[in-house]
Coordinates of C-alpha atoms in Angstrom, one line a residue:
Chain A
X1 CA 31.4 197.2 47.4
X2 CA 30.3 195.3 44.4
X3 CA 26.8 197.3 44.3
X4 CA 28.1 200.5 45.3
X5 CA 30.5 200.5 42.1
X6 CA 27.9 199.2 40.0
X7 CA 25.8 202.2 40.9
X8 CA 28.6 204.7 40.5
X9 CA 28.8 202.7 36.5
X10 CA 25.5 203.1 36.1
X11 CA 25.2 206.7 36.9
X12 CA 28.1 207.6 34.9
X13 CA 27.5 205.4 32.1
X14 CA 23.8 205.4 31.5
X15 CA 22.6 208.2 33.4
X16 CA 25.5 210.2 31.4
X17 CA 26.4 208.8 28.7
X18 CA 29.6 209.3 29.2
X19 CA 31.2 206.4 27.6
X20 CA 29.6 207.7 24.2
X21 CA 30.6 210.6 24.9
X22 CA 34.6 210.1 25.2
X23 CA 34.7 207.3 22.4
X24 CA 32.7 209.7 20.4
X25 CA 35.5 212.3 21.4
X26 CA 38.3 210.3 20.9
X27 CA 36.9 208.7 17.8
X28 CA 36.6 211.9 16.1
X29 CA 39.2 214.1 17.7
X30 CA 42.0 211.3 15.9
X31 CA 39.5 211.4 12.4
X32 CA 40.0 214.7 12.2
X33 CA 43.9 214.7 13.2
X34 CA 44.5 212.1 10.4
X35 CA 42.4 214.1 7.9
X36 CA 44.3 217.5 8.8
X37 CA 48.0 215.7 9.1
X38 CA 47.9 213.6 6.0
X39 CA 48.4 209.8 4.7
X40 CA 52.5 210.2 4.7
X41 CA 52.9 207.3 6.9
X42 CA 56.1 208.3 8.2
X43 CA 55.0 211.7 9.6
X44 CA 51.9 210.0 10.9
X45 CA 53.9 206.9 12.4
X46 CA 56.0 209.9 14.0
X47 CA 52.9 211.9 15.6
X48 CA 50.0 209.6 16.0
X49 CA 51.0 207.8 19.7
X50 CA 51.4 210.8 20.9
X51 CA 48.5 212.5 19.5
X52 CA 46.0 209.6 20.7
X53 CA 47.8 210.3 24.3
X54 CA 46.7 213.8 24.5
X55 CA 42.9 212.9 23.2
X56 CA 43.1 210.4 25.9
X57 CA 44.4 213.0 28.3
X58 CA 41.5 215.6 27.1
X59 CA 38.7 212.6 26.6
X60 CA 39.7 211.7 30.4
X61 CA 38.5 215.5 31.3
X62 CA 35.2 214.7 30.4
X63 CA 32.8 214.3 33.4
X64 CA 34.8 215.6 36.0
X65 CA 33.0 218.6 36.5
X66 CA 30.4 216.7 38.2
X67 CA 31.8 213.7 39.5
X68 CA 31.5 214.7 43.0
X69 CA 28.8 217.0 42.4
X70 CA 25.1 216.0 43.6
X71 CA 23.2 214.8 46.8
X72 CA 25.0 211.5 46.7
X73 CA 28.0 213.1 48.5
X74 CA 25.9 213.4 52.0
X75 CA 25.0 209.2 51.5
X76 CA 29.1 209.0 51.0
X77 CA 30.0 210.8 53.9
X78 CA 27.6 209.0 56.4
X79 CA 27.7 205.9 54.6
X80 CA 29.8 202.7 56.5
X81 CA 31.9 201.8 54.7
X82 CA 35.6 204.5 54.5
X83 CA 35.1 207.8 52.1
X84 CA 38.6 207.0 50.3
X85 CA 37.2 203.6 49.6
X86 CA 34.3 204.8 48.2
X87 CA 36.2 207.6 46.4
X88 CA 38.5 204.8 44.7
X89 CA 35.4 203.1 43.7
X90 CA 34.5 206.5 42.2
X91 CA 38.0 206.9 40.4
X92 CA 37.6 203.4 39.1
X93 CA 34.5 203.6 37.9
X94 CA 35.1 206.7 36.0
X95 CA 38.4 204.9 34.5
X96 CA 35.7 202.4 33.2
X97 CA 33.5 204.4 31.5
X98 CA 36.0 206.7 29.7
X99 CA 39.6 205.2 29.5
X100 CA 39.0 201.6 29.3
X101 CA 37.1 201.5 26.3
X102 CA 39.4 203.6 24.6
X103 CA 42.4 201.3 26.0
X104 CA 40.5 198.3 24.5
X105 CA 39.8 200.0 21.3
X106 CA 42.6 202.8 20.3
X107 CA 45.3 200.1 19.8
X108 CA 43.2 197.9 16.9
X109 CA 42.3 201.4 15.6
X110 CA 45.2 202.5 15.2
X111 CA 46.8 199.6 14.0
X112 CA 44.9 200.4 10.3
X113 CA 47.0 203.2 10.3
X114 CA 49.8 201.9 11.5
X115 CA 50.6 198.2 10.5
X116 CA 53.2 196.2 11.9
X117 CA 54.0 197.4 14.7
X118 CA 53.1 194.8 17.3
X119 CA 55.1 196.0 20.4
X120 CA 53.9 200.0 20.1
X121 CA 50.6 198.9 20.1
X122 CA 51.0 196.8 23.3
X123 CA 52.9 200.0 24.5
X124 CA 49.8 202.2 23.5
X125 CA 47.6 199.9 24.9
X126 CA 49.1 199.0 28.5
X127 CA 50.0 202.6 28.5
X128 CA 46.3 203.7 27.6
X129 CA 45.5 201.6 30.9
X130 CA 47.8 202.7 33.3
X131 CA 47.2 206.3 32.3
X132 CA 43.9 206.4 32.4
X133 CA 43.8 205.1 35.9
X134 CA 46.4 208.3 36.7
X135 CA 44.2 210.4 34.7
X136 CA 41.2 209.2 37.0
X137 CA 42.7 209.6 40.2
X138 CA 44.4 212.6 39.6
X139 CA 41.1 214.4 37.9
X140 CA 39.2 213.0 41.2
X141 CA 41.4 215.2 43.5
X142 CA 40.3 218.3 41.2
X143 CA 36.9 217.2 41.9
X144 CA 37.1 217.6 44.8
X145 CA 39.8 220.5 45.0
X146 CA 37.2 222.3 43.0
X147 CA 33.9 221.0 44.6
X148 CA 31.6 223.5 44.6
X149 CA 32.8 226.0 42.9
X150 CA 31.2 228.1 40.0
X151 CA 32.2 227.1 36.4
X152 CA 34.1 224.0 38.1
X153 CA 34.8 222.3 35.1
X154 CA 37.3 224.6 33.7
X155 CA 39.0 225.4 36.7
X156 CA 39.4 221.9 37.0
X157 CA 41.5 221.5 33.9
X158 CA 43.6 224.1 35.1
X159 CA 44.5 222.2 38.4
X160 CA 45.1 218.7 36.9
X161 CA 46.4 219.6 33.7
X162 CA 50.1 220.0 35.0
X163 CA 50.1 216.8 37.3
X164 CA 48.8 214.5 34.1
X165 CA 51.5 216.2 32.2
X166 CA 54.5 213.3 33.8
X167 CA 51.9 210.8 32.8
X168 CA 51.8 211.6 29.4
X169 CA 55.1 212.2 28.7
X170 CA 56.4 208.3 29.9
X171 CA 53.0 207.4 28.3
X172 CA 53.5 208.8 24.5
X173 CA 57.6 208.4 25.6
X174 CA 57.3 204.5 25.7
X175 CA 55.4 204.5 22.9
X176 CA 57.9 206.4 20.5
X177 CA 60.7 204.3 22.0
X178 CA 59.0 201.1 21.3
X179 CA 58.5 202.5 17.6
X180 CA 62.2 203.2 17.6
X181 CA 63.1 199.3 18.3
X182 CA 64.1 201.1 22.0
X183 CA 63.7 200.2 25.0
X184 CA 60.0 201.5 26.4
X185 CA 60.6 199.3 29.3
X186 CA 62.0 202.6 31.7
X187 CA 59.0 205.5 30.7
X188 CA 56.3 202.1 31.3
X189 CA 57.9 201.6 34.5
X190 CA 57.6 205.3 35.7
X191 CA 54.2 205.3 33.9
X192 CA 52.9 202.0 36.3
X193 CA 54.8 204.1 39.2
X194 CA 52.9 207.1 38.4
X195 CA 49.3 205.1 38.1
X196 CA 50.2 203.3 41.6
X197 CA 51.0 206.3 43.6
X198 CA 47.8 208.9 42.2
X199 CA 45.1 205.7 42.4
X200 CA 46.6 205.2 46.2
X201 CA 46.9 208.7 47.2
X202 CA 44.0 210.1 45.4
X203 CA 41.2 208.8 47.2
X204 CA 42.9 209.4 50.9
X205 CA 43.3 213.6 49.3
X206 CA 40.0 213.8 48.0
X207 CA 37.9 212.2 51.0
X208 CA 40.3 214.7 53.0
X209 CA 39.4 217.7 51.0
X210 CA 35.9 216.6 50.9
X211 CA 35.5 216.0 54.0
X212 CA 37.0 219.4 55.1
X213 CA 35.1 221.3 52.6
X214 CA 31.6 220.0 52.9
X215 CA 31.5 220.8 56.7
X216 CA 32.6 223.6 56.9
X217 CA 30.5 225.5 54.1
Chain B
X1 CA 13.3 198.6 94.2
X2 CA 16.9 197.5 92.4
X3 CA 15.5 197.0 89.0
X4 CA 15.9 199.1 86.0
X5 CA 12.4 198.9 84.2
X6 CA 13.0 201.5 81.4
X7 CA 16.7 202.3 80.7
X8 CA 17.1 205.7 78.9
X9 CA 20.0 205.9 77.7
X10 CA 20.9 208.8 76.0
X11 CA 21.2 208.2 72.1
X12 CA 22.0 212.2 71.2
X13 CA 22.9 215.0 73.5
X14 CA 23.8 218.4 72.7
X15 CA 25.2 220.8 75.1
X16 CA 25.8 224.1 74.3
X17 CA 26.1 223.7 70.7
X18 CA 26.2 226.5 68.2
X19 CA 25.9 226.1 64.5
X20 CA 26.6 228.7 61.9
X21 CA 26.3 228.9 58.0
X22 CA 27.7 231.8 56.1
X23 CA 29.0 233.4 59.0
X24 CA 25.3 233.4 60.5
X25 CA 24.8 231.5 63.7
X26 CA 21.6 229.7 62.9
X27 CA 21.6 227.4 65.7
X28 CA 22.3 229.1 69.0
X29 CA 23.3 227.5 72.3
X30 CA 20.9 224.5 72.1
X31 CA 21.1 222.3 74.8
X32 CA 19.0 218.8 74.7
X33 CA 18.9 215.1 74.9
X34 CA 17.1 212.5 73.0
X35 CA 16.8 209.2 75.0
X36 CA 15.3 205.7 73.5
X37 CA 12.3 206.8 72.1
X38 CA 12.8 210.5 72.2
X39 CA 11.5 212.5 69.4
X40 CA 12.3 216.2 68.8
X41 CA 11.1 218.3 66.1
X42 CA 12.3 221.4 64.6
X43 CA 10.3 224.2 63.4
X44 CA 10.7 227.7 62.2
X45 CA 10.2 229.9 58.9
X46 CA 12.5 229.1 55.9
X47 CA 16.1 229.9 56.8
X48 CA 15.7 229.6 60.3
X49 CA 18.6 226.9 60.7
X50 CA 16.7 223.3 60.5
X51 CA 18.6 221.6 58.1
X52 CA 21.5 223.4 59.3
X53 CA 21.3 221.8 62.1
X54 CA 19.9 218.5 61.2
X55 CA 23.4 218.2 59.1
X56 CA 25.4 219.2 62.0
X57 CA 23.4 216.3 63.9
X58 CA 24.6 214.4 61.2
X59 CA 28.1 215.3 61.6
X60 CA 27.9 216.9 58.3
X61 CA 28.7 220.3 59.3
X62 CA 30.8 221.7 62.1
X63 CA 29.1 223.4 65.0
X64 CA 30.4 224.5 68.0
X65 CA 29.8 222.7 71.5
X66 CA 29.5 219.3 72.7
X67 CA 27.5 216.7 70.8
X68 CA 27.1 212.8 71.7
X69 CA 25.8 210.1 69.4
X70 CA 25.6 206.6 69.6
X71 CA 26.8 205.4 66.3
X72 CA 26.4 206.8 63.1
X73 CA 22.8 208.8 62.8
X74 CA 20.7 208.1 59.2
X75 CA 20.0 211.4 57.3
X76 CA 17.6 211.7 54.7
X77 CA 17.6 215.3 53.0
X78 CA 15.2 217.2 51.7
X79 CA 16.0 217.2 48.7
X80 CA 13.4 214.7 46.2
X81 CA 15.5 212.0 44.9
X82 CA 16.9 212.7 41.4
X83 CA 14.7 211.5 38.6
X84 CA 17.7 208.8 37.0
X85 CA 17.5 205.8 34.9
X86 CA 18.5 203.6 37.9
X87 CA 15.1 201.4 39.9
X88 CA 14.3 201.8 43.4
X89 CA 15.9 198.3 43.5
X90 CA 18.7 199.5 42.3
X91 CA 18.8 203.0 44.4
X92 CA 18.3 200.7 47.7
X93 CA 20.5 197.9 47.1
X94 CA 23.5 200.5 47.0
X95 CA 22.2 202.4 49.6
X96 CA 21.8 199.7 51.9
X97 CA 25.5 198.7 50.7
X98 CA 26.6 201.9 52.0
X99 CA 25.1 201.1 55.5
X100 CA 26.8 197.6 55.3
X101 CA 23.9 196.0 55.1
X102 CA 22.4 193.6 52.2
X103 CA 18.7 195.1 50.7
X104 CA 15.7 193.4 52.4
X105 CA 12.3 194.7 52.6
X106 CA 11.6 193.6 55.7
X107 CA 8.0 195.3 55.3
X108 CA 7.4 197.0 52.8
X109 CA 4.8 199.8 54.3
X110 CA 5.4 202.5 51.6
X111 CA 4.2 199.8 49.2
X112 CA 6.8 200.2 46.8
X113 CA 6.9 197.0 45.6
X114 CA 5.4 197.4 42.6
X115 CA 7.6 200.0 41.3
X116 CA 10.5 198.0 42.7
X117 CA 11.9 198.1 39.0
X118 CA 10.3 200.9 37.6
X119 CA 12.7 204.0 36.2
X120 CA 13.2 206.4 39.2
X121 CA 12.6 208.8 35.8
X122 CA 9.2 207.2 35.4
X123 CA 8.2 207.8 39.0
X124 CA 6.2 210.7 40.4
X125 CA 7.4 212.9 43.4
X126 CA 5.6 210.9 45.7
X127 CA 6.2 207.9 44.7
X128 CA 10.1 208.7 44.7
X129 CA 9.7 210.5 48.2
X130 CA 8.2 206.7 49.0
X131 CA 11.3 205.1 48.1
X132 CA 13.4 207.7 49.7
X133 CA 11.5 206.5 53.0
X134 CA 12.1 203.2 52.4
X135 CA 15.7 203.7 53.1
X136 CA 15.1 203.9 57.0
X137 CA 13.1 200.4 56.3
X138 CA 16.6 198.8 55.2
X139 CA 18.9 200.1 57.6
X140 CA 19.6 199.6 61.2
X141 CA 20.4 203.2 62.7
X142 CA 19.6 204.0 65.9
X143 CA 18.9 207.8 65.5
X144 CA 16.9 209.1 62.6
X145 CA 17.7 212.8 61.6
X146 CA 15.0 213.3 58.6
X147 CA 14.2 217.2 56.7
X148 CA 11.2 217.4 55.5
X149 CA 10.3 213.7 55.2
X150 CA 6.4 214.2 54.5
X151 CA 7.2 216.4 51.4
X152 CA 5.3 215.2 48.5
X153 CA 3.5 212.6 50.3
X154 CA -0.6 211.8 49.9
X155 CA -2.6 211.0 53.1
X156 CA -1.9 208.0 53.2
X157 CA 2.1 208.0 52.5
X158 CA 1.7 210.3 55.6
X159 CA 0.0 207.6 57.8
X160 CA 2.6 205.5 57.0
X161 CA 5.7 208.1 57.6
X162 CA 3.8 208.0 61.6
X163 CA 3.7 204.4 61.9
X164 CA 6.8 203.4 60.5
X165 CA 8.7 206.4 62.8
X166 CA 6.6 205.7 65.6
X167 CA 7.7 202.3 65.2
X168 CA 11.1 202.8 65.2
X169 CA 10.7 205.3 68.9
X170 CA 9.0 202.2 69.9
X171 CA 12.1 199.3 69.3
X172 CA 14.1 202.0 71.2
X173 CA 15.1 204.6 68.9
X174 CA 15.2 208.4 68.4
X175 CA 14.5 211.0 65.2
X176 CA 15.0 214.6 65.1
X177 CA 12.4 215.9 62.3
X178 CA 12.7 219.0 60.5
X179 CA 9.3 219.5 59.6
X180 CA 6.2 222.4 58.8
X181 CA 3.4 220.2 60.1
X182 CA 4.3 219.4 63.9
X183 CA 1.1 218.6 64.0
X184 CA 1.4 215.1 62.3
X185 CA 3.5 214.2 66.0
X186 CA 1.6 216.0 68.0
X187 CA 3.2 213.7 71.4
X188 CA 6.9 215.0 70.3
X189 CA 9.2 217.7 71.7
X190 CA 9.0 220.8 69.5
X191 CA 12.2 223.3 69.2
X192 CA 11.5 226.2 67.7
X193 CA 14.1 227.6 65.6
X194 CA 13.1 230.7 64.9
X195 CA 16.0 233.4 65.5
X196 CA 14.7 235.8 68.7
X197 CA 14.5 239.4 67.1

């Protein structure tokens, strides 16, 4: 399993670039927030978490339009080993490339624009990890709800965008509460609840989907 | 007499089976079986259903009928491998993890060796066509269901397509080839696939 996720990395983050790409995204996405919202510290402590939650949302999007796409699918489907194992793999490995890096590095960022505040930014970033798992799983079943259709990409957005909504409202919700000396404990719960069930579920819909669609074009 | 000298058992059957794509029925009413050994090979004008029914072999895409296989068949499109970043190491190791299997080259006949950690980007057609091949080298399928397989290949890359599938009839297994040059197997079964006007 080890090689066959290492493959999946390589693809998407060499072959692609797609790790550049969604830091690069999310790197200037928040610039240009900051620049546009102001240095009032209060107004920015007040929209920031939830800001960086919906670039991370939006910087998840990226490379889902072909994440399924390709000749690789026919080596899934025949291959040994279960398709929603190998579709997890795929989820995860897409989680790598464009959620954990921001995970790792959103927080620190951040926390030059927002200083003391030690418990938000462990909010911001287990929340960054949990969600971008959802994120992952969830944008894996428009993959493959949307495999091999023209102009995928923005019909994809349309399908995931409402279930990644619940996941970014507990996500950006523990965050403010955290901020507010209250307790983020509940929305992190839901959030963890909500990354469990889609990175489960996800790869047994997709393989299904898949599965159906690809033989019976 | 009361002793079984060549046991054919039947590795692929298909009885009766219809394939359709687009609402076309490409494949129509085929009815055949490929023992140890067997080789069948499809033929017919662009369009005519080959891969169509290659995949459907496969499992790949629904036909109609009554198909047997033992075990899982290994299908090599005709598509040319995608010119990435990744090595032919790399591009076998996970394909042989997908068959289950850890990446040996047993032998290495397509002589791939050398570019064994070369860019797939830096490779030519042929030489990527090579390390497609070399897939059947790593796995342990019984029946091979290749399109196309001597696409791209020199003279001597097409030797070594004979051998190595001649090789594999030989330890007891069976391919169905979707090919424009039946003469390269000029022993095998031919189905035409032409559609009767």
């Amino acid at each position: 399993m080890m090689a066959i996720l290492r493959h999946f990395l390589r693809r998407m983050s060499r072959d692609r670039g797609l790790t550049g790409q969604a830091s690069a995204f999310f790197a200037l996405a928040m610039t240009v927030c900051i620049f546009a919202i102001g240095s009032e510290e209060v107004l920015l402590a007040a929209v920031l978490p939830g800001l960086a939650w919906a670039i991370l949302l939006l910087s998840s999007l990226l490379g889902l339009g072909d994440l399924l796409e390709g000749e690789d699918l026919d080596d899934l489907l025949l291959a040994h080993k279960p398709l929603p194992a190998l579709f997890a793999a795929k989820a995860f490995a897409h989680f790598i490339s464009t959620s954990l890096p921001l995970a790792l590095a959103a927080p620190l960022v951040l926390s030059v624009v927002l200083p003391h505040t030690l418990i938000p930014m462990l909010c911001l970033w287990l929340g960054f990890i949990l969600g971008g798992i959802a994120f992952s799983s969830i944008g894996l079943m428009g993959a493959a709800l949307t495999l091999g259709s023209r102009r995928n990409a923005a019909l994809q957005s349309l399908v995931i965008m409402p279930l990644c909504i619940p996941a970014l409202i507990f996500g950006a919700g523990a965050v403010s509460a955290a901020q507010l000396d209250l307790g983020w404990q509940a929305p992190m719960a839901f959030l963890g609840a909500i990354a469990c069930a889609s990175m489960v579920l996800g790869p047994f819909a997709a393989a299904w989907i898949v599965r159906m669609k690809v033989t019976s074009q | 007499m009361g002793l079984i000298t060549a046991y054919m058992a039947d590795l692929l059957t298909f009885t009766g089976v219809n394939v359709a794509r687009g609402g076309v029925t490409l494949a129509h009413n085929i009815t055949h079986a490929l023992g140890t050994g067997g080789l069948l090979l499809l033929t017919g004008p662009n369009g005519s259903g080959k891969t169509s029914f290659l995949r459907a072999a496969a499992g790949l895409l629904e036909f109609t009928g009554t198909m047997h296989r033992a075990g899982d068949a290994q299908f090599l499109a005709a598509q040319p491998l995608s010119p990435s970043l990744e090595t032919p190491r790399q591009y076998l190791t996970y394909q042989a993890a997908l068959m289950g299997v850890p990446f040996t080259l047993a032998t290495d006949v397509f002589e791939i060796t050398r570019v064994l950690d070369t860019p797939l980007n830096k490779l030519s057609t042929g030489w990527r066509q090579r390390v497609k091949l070399s897939r059947l080298l790593c796995g342990n399928r019984a029946v091979w269901l290749l399109d196309e397989p001597s696409d791209g290949l020199d003279a001597a890359g097409v030797r070594t397509l004979q051998a190595v599938v001649k090789t594999h009839l030989h330890n007891g297994g069976a391919a169905i080839i979707a090919t424009h040059d039946p003469h390269l197997w000029p022993d095998a079964q031919t189905m035409d696939m032409t559609v009767p006007a």
